[in-house]
XYZ file of C-alpha atoms in Angstrom:
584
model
C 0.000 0.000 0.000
C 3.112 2.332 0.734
C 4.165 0.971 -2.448
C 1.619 2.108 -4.303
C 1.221 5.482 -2.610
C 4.272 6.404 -2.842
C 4.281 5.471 -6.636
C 0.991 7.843 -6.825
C 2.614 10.357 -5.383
C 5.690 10.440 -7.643
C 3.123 10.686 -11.060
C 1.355 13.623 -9.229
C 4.566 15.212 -8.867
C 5.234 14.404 -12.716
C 2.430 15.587 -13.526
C 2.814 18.812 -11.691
C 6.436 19.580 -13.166
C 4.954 18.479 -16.701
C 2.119 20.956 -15.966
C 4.392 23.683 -14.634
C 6.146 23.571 -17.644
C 3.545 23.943 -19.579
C 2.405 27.118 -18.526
C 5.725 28.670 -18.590
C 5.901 27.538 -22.188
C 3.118 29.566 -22.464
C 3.593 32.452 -20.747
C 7.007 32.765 -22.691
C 5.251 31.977 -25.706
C 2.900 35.272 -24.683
C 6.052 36.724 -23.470
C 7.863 36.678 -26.748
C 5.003 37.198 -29.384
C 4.743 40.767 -27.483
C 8.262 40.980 -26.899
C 8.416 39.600 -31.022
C 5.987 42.977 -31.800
C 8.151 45.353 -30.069
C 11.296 44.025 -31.570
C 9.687 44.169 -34.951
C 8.574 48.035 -34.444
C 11.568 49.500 -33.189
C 13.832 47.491 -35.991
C 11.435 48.502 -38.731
C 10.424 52.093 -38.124
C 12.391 55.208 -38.571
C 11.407 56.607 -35.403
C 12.091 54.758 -31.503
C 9.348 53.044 -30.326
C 8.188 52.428 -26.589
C 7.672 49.311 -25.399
C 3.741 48.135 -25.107
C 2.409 49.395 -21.728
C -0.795 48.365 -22.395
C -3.345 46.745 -24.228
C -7.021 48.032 -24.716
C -9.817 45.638 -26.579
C -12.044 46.595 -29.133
C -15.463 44.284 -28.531
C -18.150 46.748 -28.232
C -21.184 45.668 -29.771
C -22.237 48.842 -30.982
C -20.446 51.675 -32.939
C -20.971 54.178 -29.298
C -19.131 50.981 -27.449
C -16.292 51.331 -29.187
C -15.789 54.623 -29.856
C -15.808 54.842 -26.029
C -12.991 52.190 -25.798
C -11.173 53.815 -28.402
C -10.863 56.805 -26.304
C -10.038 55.006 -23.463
C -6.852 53.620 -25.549
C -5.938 57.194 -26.184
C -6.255 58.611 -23.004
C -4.160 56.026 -22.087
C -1.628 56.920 -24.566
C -1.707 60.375 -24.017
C -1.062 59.872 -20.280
C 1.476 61.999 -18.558
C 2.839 64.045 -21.505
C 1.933 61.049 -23.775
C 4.027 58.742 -25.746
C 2.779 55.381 -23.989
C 2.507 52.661 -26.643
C -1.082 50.752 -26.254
C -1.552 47.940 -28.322
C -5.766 48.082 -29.546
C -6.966 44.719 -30.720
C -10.542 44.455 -32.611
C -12.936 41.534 -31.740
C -15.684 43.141 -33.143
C -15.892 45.256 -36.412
C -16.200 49.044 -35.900
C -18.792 50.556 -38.490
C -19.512 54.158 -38.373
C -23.110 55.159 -37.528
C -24.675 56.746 -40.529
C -26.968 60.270 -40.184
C -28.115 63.137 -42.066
C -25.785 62.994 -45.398
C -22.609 62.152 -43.463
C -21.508 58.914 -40.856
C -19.534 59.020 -37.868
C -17.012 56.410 -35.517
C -17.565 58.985 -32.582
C -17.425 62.987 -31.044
C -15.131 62.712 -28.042
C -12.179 65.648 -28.414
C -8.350 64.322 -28.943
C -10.397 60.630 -30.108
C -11.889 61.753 -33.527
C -12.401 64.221 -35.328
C -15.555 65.051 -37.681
C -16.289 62.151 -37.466
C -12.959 60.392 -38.354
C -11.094 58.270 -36.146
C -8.182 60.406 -34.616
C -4.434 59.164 -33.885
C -3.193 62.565 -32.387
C -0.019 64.048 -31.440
C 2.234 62.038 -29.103
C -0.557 58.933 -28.970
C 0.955 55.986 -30.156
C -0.923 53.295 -30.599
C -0.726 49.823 -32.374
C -3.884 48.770 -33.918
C -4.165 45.048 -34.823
C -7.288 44.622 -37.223
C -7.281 41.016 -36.184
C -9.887 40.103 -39.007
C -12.542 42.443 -38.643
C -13.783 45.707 -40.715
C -13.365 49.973 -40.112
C -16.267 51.098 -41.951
C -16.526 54.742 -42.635
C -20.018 53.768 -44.179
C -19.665 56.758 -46.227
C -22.374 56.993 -49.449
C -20.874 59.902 -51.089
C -17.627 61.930 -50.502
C -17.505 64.698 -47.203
C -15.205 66.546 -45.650
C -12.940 64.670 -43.146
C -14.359 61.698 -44.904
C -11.419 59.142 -43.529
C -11.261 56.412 -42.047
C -8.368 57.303 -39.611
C -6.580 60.447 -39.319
C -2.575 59.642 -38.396
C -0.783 63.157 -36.215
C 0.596 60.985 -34.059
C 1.856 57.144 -34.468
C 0.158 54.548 -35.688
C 1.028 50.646 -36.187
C -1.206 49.025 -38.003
C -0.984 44.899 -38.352
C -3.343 41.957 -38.946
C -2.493 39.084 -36.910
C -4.863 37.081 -38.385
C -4.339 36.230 -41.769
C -0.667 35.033 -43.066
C -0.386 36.831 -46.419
C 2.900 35.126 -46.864
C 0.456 31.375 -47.409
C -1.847 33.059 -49.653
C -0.106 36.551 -50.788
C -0.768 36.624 -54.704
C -4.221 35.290 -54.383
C -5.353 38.212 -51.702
C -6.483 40.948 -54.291
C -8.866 38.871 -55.638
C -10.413 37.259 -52.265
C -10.739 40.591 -50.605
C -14.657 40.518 -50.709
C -14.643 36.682 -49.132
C -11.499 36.305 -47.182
C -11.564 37.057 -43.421
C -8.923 39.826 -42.787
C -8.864 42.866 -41.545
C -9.698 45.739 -43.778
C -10.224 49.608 -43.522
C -13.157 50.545 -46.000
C -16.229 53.010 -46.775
C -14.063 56.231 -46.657
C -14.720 58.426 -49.192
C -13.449 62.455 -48.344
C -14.206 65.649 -50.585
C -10.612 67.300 -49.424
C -12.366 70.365 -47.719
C -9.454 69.794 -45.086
C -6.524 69.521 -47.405
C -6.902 67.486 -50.679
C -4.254 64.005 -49.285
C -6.212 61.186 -48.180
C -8.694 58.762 -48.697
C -8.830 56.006 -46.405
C -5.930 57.549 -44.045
C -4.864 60.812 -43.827
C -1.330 60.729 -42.314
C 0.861 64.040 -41.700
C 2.381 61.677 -38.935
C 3.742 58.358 -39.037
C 2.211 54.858 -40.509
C 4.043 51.488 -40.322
C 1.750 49.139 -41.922
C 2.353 45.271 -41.248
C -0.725 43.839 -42.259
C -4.407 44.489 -43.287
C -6.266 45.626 -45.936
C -6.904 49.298 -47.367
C -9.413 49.065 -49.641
C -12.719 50.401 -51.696
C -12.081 54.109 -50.358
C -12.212 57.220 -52.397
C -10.163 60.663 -52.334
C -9.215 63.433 -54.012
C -5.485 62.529 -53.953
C -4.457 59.545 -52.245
C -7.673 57.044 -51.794
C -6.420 54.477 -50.022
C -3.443 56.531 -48.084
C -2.725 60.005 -48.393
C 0.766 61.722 -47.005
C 0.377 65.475 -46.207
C 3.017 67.227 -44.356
C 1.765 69.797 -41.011
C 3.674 72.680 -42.200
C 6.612 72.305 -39.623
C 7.323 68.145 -39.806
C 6.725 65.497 -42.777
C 4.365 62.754 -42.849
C 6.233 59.426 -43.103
C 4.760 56.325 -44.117
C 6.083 52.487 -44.099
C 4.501 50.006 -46.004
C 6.219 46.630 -44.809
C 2.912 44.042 -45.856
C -0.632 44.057 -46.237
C -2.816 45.426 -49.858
C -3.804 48.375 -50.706
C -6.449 47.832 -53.347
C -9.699 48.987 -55.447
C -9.285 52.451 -53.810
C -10.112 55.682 -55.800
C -9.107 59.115 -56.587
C -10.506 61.468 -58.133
C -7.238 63.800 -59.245
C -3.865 61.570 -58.452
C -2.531 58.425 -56.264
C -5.523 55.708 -56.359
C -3.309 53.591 -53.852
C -1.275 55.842 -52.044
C -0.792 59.887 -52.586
C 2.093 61.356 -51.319
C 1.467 65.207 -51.261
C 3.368 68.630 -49.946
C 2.771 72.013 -48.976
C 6.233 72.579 -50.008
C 6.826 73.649 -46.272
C 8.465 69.926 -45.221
C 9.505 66.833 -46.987
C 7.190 63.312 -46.888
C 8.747 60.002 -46.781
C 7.314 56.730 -48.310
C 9.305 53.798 -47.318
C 8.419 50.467 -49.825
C 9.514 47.224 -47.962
C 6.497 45.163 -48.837
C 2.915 44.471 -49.028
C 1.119 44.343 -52.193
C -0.538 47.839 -54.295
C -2.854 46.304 -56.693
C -6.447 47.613 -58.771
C -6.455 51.313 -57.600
C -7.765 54.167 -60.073
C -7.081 57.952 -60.326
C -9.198 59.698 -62.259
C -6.080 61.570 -63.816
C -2.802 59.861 -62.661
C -0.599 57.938 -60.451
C -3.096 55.027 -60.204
C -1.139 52.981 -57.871
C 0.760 55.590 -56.547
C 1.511 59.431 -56.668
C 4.354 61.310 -55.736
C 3.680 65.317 -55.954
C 7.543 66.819 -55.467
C 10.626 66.342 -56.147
C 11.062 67.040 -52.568
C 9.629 64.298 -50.804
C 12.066 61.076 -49.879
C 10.773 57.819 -51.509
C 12.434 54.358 -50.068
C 12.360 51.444 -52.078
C 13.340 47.666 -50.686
C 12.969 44.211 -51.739
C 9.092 42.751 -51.381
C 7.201 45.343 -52.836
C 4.801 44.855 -55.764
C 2.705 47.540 -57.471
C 0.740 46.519 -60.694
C -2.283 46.769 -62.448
C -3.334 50.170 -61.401
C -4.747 52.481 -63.952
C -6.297 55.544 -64.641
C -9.098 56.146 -66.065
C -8.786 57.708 -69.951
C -12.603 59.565 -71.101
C -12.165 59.758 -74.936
C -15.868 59.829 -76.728
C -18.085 59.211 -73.717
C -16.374 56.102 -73.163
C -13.841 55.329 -70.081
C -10.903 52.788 -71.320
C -8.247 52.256 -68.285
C -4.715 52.788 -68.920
C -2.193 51.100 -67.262
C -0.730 53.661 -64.362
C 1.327 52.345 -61.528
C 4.260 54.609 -59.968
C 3.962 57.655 -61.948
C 7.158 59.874 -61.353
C 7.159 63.325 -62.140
C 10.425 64.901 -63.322
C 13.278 65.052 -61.058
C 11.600 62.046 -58.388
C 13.767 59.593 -57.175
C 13.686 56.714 -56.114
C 16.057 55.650 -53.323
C 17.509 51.884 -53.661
C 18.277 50.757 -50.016
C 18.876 47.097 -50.659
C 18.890 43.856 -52.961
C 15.919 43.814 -54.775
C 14.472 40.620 -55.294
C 12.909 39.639 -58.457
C 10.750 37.154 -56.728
C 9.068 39.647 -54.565
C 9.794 42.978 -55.987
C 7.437 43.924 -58.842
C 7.153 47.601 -60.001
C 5.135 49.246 -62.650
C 6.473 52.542 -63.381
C 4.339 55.453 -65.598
C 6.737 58.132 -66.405
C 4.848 61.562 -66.288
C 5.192 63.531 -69.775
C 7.848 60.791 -70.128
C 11.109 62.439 -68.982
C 14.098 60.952 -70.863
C 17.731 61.126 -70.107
C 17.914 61.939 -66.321
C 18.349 59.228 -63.889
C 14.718 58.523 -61.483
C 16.925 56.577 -59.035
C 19.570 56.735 -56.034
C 21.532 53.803 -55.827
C 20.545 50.960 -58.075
C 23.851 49.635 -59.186
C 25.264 49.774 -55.437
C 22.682 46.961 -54.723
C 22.127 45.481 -58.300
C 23.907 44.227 -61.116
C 21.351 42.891 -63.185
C 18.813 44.150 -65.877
C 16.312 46.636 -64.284
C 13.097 44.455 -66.299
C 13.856 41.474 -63.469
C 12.298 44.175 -60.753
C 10.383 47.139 -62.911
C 8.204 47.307 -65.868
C 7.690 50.219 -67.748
C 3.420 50.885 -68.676
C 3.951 53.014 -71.925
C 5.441 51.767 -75.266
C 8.239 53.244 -76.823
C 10.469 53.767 -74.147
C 12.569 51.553 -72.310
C 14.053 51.812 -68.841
C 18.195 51.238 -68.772
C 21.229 51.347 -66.609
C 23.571 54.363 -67.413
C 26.039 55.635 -64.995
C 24.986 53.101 -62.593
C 21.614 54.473 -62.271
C 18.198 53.958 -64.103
C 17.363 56.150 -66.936
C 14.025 56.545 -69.129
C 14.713 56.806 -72.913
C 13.191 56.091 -76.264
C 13.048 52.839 -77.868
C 12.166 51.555 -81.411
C 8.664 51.794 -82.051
C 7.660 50.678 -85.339
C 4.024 50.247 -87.034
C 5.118 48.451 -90.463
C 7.663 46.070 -88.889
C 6.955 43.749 -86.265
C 8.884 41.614 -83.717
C 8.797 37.815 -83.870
C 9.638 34.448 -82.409
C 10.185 30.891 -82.641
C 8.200 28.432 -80.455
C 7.155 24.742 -80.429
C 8.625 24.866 -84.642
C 6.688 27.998 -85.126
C 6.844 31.347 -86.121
C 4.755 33.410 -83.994
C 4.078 37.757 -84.195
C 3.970 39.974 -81.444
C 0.704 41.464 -82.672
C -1.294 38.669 -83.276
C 0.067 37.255 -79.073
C -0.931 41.142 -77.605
C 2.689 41.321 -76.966
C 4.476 44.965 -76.852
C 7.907 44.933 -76.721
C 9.835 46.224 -73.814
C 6.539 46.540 -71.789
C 5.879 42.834 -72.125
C 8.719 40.829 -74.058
C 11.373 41.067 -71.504
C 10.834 37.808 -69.733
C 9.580 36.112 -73.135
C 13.224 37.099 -74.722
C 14.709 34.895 -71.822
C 12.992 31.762 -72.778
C 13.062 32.443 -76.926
C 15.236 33.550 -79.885
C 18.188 31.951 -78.243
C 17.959 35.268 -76.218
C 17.663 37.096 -78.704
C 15.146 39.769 -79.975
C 13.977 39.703 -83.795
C 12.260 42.452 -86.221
C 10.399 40.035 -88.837
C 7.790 40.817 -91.414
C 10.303 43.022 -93.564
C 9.650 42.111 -97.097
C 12.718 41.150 -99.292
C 14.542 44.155 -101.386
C 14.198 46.606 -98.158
C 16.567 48.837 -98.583
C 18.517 50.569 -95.936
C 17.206 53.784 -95.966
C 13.986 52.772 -95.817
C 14.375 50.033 -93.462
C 15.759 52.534 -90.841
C 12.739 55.184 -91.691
C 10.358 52.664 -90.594
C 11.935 52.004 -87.207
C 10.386 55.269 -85.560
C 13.636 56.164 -84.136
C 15.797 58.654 -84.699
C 18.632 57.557 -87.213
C 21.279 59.242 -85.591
C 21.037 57.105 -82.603
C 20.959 54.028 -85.307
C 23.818 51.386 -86.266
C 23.365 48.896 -88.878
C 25.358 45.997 -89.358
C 25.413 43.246 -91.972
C 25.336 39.244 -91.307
C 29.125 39.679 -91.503
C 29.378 41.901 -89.222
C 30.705 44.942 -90.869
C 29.015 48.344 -90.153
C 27.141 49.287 -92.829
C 25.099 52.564 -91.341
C 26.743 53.999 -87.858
C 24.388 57.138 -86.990
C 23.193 58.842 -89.815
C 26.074 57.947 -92.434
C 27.307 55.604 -94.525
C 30.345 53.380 -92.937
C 33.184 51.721 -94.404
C 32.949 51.640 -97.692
C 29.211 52.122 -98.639
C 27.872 55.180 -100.193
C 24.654 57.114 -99.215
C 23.718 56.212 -103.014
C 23.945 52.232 -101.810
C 21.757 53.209 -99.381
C 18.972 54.735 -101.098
C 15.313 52.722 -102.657
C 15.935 50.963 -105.962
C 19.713 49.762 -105.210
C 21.714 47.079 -104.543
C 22.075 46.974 -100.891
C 18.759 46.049 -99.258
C 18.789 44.355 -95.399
C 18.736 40.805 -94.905
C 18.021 38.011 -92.417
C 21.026 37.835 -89.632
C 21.292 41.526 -89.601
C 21.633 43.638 -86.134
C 20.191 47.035 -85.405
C 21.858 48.763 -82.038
C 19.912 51.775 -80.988
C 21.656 54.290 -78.861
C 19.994 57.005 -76.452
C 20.744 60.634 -76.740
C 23.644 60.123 -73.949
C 25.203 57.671 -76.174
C 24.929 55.045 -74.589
C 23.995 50.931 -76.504
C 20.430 50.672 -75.379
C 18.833 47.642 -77.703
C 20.965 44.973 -79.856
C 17.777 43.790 -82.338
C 18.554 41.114 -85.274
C 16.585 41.015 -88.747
C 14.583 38.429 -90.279
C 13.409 38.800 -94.003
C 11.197 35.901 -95.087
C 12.513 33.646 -97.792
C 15.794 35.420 -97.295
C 18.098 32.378 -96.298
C 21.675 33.906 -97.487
C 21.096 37.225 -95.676
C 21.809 39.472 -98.442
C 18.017 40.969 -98.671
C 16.419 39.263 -102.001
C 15.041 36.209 -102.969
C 16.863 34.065 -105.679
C 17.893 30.729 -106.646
C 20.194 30.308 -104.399
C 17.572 30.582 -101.393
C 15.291 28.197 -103.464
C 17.916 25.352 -103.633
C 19.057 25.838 -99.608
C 15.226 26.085 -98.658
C 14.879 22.816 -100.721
C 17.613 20.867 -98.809
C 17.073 22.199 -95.462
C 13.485 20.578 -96.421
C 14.644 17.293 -96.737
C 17.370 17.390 -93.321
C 15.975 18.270 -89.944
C 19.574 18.452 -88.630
C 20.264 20.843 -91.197
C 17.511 23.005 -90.231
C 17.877 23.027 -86.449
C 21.789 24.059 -86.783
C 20.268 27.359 -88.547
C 20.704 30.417 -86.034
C 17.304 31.752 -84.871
C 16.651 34.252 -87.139
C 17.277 32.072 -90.697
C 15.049 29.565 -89.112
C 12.292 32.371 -88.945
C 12.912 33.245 -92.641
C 12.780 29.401 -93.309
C 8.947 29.204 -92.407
C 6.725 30.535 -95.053
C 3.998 28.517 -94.611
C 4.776 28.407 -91.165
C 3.342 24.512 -90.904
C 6.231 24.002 -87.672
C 8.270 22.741 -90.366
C 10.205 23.593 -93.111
C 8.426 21.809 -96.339
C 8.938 21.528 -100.272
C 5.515 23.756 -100.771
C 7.692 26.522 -98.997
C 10.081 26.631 -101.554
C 7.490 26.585 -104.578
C 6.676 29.636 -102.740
C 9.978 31.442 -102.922
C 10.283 30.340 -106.688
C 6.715 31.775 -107.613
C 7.331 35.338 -105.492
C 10.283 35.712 -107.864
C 8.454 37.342 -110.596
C 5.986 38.883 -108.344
C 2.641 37.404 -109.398
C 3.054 36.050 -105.219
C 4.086 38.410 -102.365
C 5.896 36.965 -99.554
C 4.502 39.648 -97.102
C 0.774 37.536 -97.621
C 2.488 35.190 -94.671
C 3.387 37.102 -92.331
């Protein structure tokens, strides 16, 4: 019986330890998620953070309920001269009580204002969304029509939903996924024309959440506004910003100045996706040269647009990060072409001066793995170790082509503009390389060049040889500008390279011709191509040792091989009655 007491006694004690354990896994489990948080603030935001003294729940059942909790979190915060960090953590979604025209989270002095929640000077406050919804439950646009209004600190974070899991799938689940969202603002800029969803002229680190369906003059989902003395600054290290709206500039984010103080925009993250401005800057909008824009690794910011009203009809142009002249961007870091993904709109498309800070300190590779430019006809490129805008080819009778699966396949007939959307097709096609096709045979020169769209004295030609046969504007070597000229000798063939060159002088584009039926690459169509394009018929070894661009010639009928019926077609275009160009 001792025996067994005493054997009782020991598994209570196990037990015990086992349980005591427990708990303290817990409580440092508790322990370091908050200690985690704090960590995470102070490493990530410009500006020292106090530790959390406090945390204050937001589970009122009614609007009134937690407007009144939300002021008790700020009088917290405010507390002997202020600067106390309270952590506020929704249960219960907050939507503003709607009367009279307008709507309104609450009235109480240094807690909102007009009806806008209020983050005021020295409050600092962490607000963790935790799944549920800020409505503004705004029908049409008012003054102070915001969500939140930022003058003091704010720390915003959704601790419910891991966007890393799901992160590329979010924009289009907003409507049906649980997580935490700010929505319903819509604000008529009677108080200063920056903000949509959240006016900030103080600081916002967002980690998480959802800014969406809000409306603004500048700025509808966030809007940066300096207060005359200080600049706003605003982090974005996760979360979407998304289907917001404004009615002048920045549909995502608006980053404005009353040339009195500089605003920062730090980009470390988080996702900018299916925002509109009325004008431009449809993912984002930076007003001045003036104000200090941040870029890291883990951004992405694509398919915004604004909206274009030609003949009573709206079409939407693509309009990401529009940068006005003389904006730059700052590189801090590595960018990472996994997670960094930047449309850039270049306002009134300002060529030749570098838009950013820092690029080749951090990266060594083509600016297309990170950024994508919206408009055709330019093309962004590394000069001087920074990023420059400048003109590219841009040609209406011409078009590029490639070879795929035995095919030869157009740009026009896939949708596919070059430089906005060939870069990462050239990687996996053309042996690299990037091809002008549908030039008929006896092109010559001269008018080969005229047709690029580009000026020709930022143009060098070169032969399949290799010899320069145009180098800007002139004749090189020995070619005259009568060998040049429509009805001689010297016409463009298949294996020739175009380089373009920008006004700085710089190589900008290396671009390789293809004339069809041309297999010898000296421009026409003769015997001589008839009896290759007959053997190469007959020897699929033959054909696949052809370079790229003489395979492309190869195909006239374009069956994914090259076949006898393609060289009855050469031999009847000789004497005209057939044009080649009828296959492109």
């Amino acid at each position: 019986m001792a025996k067994a007491i005493k054997r009782v006694g020991v598994m209570l004690l196990a037990v015990a330890i086992i349980c005591l354990m427990a708990i303290g896994v817990l409580l440092g489990a508790n322990g370091a998620k908050k200690d985690e948080l704090s960590i995470n603030l102070k490493s990530s935001s410009e500006q020292q953070i106090a530790e959390i003294s406090e945390e204050v729940l937001l589970d009122g059942a009614t609007c009134e309920e937690q407007a009144i909790k939300w002021n008790d979190a700020i009088t917290k915060s405010l507390a002997d001269g202020g600067g106390k960090h309270i952590l506020v953590t929704m249960t219960k979604d907050w939507i503003a009580n709607w009367s009279n025209g307008n709507s309104s989270f609450g009235t109480t002095a240094n807690s909102f204002q007009k009806g806008c929640i209020l983050i005021p000077v020295q409050a600092v406050i962490t607000l963790d969304l935790n799944g549920c919804t800020i409505d503004r439950n705004l029908k049409k646009q008012v003054a102070y029509g915001y969500s939140l209004l930022v003058k003091g600190t704010l720390n915003l974070k959704d601790t419910l939903y891991n966007y890393e899991e799901d992160k590329l799938n979010s924009v289009e689940k907003i409507d049906t996924i649980k997580m935490g969202k700010i929505t319903g603002s819509a604000n008529n800029g009677g108080d200063g024309s920056f903000g949509g969803g959240l006016r900030v002229t103080g600081v916002l680190n967002m980690y998480g959440g959802i800014i969406y369906n809000n409306i603004g003059e500048n700025g509808g989902g966030i809007g940066l506004a300096d207060n005359n003395t200080v600049g706003a600054v605003v982090s974005i290290y996760d979360g979407l910003i998304a289907f917001n709206k404004a009615v002048s500039n920045g549909g995502g984010i608006g980053v404005g100045t009353n040339g009195k103080a500089s605003n920062t925009l730090v980009l470390k993250g988080g996702i900018i996706s299916n925002n509109i401005s009325a004008s431009t800057g449809g993912g984002i909008y930076i007003n001045s040269s003036n104000d200090d824009i941040q870029l890291y690794s883990g951004v992405q910011i694509y398919d915004n647009h604004k909206q274009d009203s030609t003949s009573n009809e709206i079409n939407y142009v693509k309009n990401n990060l529009v940068l006005t002249k003389n904006v730059i961007i700052n590189i801090k870091e590595k960018l990472s072409n996994k997670q960094t993904k930047i449309g850039l709109t270049f306002f009134n498309n300002t060529y030749n001066v570098p838009f950013t800070n820092g690029y080749s300190t951090f990266n060594n590779d083509s600016p297309y793995e990170y950024f994508s430019n919206d408009y055709e006809g330019s093309m962004i490129h590394i000069y001087n170790q920074e990023l420059y805008l400048s003109q590219t080819i841009k040609t209406t009778k011409y078009d590029f082509i490639y070879f795929e699966n035995g095919k030869r396949m157009n740009y026009k007939e896939k949708d596919i503009i070059h430089i906005i959307d060939d870069y990462k097709l050239s990687q996996s096609v053309n042996e690299g390389k990037l091809i002008i096709g549908n030039i008929n045979a006896n092109t010559s020169v001269n008018d080969f060049i005229a047709n690029l769209e580009y000026e020709a004295t930022r143009v060098k030609l070169y032969n399949a040889k290799g010899v320069c046969i145009f180098d800007k504007g002139n004749p090189s070597g020995d070619i005259t500008a009568e060998m040049l000229d429509n009805g001689n000798a010297l016409s463009v063939g298949t294996g020739w390279k175009v380089e373009t060159y920008s006004v700085l002088g710089n190589k900008l584009e290396e671009i390789y011709l293809s004339v069809l039926g041309d297999l010898t690459g000296d421009g026409k169509v003769n015997t001589l191509d008839i009896t290759f394009m007959r053997r190469i018929a007959t020897s699929v070894a033959e054909f696949d040792c052809l370079k790229v661009e003489f395979k492309l010639a190869a195909l006239i009928t374009n069956k994914g091989s090259v076949i006898n019926a393609d060289a009855d077609i050469l031999w009847d275009s000789m004497d005209e009655t057939l044009k080649l160009s009828n296959y492109f």
